[in-house]
Coordinates of C-alpha atoms in Angstrom, one line a residue:
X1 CA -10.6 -4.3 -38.6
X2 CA -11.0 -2.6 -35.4
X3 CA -10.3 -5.3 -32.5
X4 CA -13.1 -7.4 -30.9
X5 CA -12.9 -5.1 -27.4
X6 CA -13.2 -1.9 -29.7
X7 CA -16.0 -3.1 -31.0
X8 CA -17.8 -4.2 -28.0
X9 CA -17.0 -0.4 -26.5
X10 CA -18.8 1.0 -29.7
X11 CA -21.9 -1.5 -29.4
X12 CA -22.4 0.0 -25.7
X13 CA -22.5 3.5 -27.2
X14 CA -24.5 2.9 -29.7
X15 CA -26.5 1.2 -27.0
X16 CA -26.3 3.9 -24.9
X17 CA -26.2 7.1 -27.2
X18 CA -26.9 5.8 -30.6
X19 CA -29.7 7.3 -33.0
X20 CA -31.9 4.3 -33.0
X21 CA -35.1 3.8 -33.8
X22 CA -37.8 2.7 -30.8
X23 CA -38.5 0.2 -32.1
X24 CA -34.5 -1.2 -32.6
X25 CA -33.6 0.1 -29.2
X26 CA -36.1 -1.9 -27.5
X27 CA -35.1 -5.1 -29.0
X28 CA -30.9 -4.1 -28.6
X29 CA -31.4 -3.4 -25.1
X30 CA -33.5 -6.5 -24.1
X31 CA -31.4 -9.0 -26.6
X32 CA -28.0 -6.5 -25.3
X33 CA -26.2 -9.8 -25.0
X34 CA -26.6 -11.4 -28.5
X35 CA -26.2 -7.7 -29.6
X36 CA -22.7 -7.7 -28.1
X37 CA -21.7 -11.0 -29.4
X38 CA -22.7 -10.4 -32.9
X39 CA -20.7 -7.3 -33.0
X40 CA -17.7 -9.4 -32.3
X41 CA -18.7 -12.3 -34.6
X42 CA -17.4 -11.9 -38.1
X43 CA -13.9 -12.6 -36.2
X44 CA -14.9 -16.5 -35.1
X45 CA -12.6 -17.2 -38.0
X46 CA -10.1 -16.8 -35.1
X47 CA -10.9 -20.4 -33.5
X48 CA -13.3 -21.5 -36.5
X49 CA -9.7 -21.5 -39.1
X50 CA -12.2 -20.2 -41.6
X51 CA -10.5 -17.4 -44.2
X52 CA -11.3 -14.3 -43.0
X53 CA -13.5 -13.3 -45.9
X54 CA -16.1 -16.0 -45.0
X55 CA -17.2 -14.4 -42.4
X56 CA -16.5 -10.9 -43.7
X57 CA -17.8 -11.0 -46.8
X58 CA -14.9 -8.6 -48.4
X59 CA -11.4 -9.3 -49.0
X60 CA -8.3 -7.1 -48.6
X61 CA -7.9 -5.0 -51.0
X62 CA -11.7 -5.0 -52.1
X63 CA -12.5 -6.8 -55.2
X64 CA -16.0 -4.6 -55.6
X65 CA -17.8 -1.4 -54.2
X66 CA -21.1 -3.8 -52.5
X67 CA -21.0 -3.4 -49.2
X68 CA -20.0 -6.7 -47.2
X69 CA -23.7 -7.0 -45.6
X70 CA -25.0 -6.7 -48.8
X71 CA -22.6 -9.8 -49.8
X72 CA -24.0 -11.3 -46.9
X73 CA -27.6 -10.9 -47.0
X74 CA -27.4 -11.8 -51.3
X75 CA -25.1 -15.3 -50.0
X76 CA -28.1 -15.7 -47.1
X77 CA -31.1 -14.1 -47.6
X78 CA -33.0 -15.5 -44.5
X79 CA -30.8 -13.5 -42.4
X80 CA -31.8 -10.3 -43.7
X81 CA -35.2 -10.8 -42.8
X82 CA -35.1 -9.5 -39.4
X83 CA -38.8 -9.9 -38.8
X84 CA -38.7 -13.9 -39.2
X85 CA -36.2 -14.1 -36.8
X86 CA -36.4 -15.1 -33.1
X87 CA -35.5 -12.1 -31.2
X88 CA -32.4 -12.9 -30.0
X89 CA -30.7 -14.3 -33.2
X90 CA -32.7 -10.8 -35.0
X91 CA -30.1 -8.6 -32.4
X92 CA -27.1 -10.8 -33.4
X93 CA -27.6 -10.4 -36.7
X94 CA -27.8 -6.9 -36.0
X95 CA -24.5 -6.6 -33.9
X96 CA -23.0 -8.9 -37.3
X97 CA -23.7 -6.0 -39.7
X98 CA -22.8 -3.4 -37.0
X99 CA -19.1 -5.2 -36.6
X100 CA -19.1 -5.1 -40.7
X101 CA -19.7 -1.8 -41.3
X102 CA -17.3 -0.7 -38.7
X103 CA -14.7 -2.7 -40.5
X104 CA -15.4 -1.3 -43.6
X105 CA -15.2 1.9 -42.3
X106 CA -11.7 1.5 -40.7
X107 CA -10.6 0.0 -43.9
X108 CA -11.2 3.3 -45.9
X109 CA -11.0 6.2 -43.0
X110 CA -7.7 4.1 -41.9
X111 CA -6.0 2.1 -43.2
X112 CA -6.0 2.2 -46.7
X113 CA -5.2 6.1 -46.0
X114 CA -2.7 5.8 -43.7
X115 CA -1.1 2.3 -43.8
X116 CA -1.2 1.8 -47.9
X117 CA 1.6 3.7 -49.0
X118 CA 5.5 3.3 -49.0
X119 CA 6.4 5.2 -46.3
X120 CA 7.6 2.2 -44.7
X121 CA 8.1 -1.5 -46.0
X122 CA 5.2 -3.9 -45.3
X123 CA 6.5 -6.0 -42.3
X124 CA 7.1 -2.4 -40.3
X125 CA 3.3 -0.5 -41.9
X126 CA 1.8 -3.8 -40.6
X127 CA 3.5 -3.4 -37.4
X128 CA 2.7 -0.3 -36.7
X129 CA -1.5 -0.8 -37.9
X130 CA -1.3 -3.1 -35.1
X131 CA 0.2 -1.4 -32.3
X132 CA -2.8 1.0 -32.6
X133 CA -5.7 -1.3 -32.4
X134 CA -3.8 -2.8 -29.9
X135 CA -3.3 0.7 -27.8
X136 CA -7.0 1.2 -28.9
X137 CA -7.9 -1.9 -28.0
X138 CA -6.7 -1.4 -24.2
X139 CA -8.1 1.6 -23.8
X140 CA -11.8 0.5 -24.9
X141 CA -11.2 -2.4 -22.5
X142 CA -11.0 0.0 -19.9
X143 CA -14.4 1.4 -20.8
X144 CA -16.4 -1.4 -20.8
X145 CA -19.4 -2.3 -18.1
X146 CA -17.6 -5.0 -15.5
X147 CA -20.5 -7.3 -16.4
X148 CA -19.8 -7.9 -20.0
X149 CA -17.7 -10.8 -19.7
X150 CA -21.0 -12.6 -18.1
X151 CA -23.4 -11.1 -20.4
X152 CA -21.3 -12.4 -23.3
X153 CA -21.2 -15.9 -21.5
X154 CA -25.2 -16.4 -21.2
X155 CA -25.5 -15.7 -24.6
X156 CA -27.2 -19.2 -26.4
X157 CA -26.5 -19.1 -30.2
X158 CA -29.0 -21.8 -31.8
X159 CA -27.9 -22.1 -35.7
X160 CA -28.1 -18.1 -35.8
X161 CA -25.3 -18.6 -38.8
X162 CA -25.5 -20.9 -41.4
X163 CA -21.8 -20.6 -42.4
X164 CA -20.6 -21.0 -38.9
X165 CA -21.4 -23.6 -36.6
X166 CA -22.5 -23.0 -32.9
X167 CA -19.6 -24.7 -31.0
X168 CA -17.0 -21.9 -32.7
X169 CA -19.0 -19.5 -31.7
X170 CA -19.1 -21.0 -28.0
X171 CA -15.8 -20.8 -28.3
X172 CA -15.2 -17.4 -29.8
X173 CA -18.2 -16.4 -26.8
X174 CA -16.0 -18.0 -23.8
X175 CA -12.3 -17.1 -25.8
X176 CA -14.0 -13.4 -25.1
X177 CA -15.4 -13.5 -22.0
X178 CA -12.6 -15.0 -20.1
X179 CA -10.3 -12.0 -21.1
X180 CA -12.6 -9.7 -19.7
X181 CA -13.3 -11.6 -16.3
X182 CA -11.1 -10.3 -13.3
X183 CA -7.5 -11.1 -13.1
X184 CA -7.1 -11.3 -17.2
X185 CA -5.8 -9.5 -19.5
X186 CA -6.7 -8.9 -23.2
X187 CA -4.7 -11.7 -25.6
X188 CA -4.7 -8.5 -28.6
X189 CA -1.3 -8.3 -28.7
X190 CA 0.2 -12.0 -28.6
X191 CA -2.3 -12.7 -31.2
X192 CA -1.3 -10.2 -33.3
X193 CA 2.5 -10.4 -32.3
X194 CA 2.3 -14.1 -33.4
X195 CA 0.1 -13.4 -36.9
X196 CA 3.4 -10.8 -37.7
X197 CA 5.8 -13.3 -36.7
X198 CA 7.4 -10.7 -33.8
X199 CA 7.2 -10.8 -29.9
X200 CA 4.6 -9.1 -27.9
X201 CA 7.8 -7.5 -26.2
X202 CA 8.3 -5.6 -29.5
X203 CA 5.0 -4.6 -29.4
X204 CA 5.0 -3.8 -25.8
X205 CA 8.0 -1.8 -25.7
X206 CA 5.9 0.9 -28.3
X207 CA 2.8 0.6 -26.4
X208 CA 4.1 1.7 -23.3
X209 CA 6.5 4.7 -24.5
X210 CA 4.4 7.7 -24.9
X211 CA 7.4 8.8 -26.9
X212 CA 7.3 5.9 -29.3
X213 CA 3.8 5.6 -29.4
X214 CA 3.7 9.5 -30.9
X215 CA 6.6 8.8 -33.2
X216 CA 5.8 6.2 -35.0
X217 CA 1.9 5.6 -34.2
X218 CA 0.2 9.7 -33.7
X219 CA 2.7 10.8 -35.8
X220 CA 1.0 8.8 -38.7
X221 CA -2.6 8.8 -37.8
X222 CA -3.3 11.9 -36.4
X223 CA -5.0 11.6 -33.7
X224 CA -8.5 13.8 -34.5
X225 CA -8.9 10.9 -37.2
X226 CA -9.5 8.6 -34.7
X227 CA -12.1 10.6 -32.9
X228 CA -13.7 11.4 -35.9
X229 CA -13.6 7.5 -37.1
X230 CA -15.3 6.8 -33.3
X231 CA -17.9 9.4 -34.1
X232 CA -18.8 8.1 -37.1
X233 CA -19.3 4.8 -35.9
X234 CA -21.8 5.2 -33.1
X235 CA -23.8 7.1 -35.7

């Protein structure tokens, strides 16, 4: 649930500071490209039009305590032997379970805590969950490496998901890296404005007013949850 920018900010720390294995941070670091991409991946429904839980494997609210890469791995057991796998579709896959479990993590920590009750009506609790992965979103775009957009681009899927064909992935790949390219801007919050039916200028207008932004966003996710949920996730 966290945006596709917050997860690619996460993958480099994990990358970078991460409690891997030797083993797994040799093959992240030299496949870092498919890494990246597959931690953005489980969104492709984006340009693919596929419901989101076929390439998430849950649904909102959760219809069952499995984890969604066990869902996955039980619908396609090929992927989940990592040792058959070419190298680079093996760190994908990786970067595909990394996005999931993040997701899942946000969907408990977050916003099933925070966004689930009736302290607001729905249109205004959805509006709100969405200013902060948008303000989250900008600042982990800030973070990342100025060569990601290029890494992202070289990145070759070959049939690396059965339930997802290669050209949406292109697509999702180049959708990507052309936000992060100089001169671009992140499309976060005119995708989400449109999903909500509302302007980016709404969303805008919260996003950059410290004042609103602690009112009706801090005010009801503190922030220390948030570091804590970023802690979390790189471990």
């Amino acid at each position: 649930m966290p945006t596709p920018f917050t997860h690619l900010a996460l993958a480099e720390e994990i990358l970078r500071d991460g409690d891997l294995i030797p083993a797994a941070r040799r093959l992240l670091t030299a496949q870092r490209g498919p890494f990246l991409l597959g931690n953005t991946a489980p969104d492709v429904q984006t340009v693919s039009g596929q419901p989101r839980h076929t390439t998430h494997f849950y649904r909102i609210p959760p219809t069952g305590e499995r984890p969604a890469y066990e869902t996955l791995f039980a619908t396609h057991p090929a992927l989940a032997r990592a040792a058959d796998l070419p190298p680079a579709q093996a760190a994908f896959v990786a970067g595909y379970i990394a996005h999931l479990l993040l997701d899942e993590m946000w969907l408990f920590a977050i916003f099933r805590r925070y966004f689930l009750g009736d302290w607001a009506p729905r249109p205004e609790r959805h509006f709100v969950h969405n200013v902060l992965r948008t303000w989250l979103d900008r600042q982990d775009q800030a973070q990342l490496d100025g060569d990601i957009g290029g890494t992202l681009r070289r990145v070759e899927p070959h049939a690396w998901l059965p339930f997802v064909g290669d050209e949406y992935l292109r697509a999702w790949r180049d959708w990507l890296a052309e936000q992060l390219e100089p001169g671009h801007e992140s499309q976060t919050a005119a995708v989400f404005a449109r999903r909500m039916g509302r302007s980016p200028e709404e969303m805008e207008a919260v996003l950059r007013s410290p004042a609103l932004m602690d009112e009706r966003v801090f005010g009801r996710v503190p922030p220390a949850t948030l570091d804590a949920f970023r802690r979390e996730g790189r471990e």
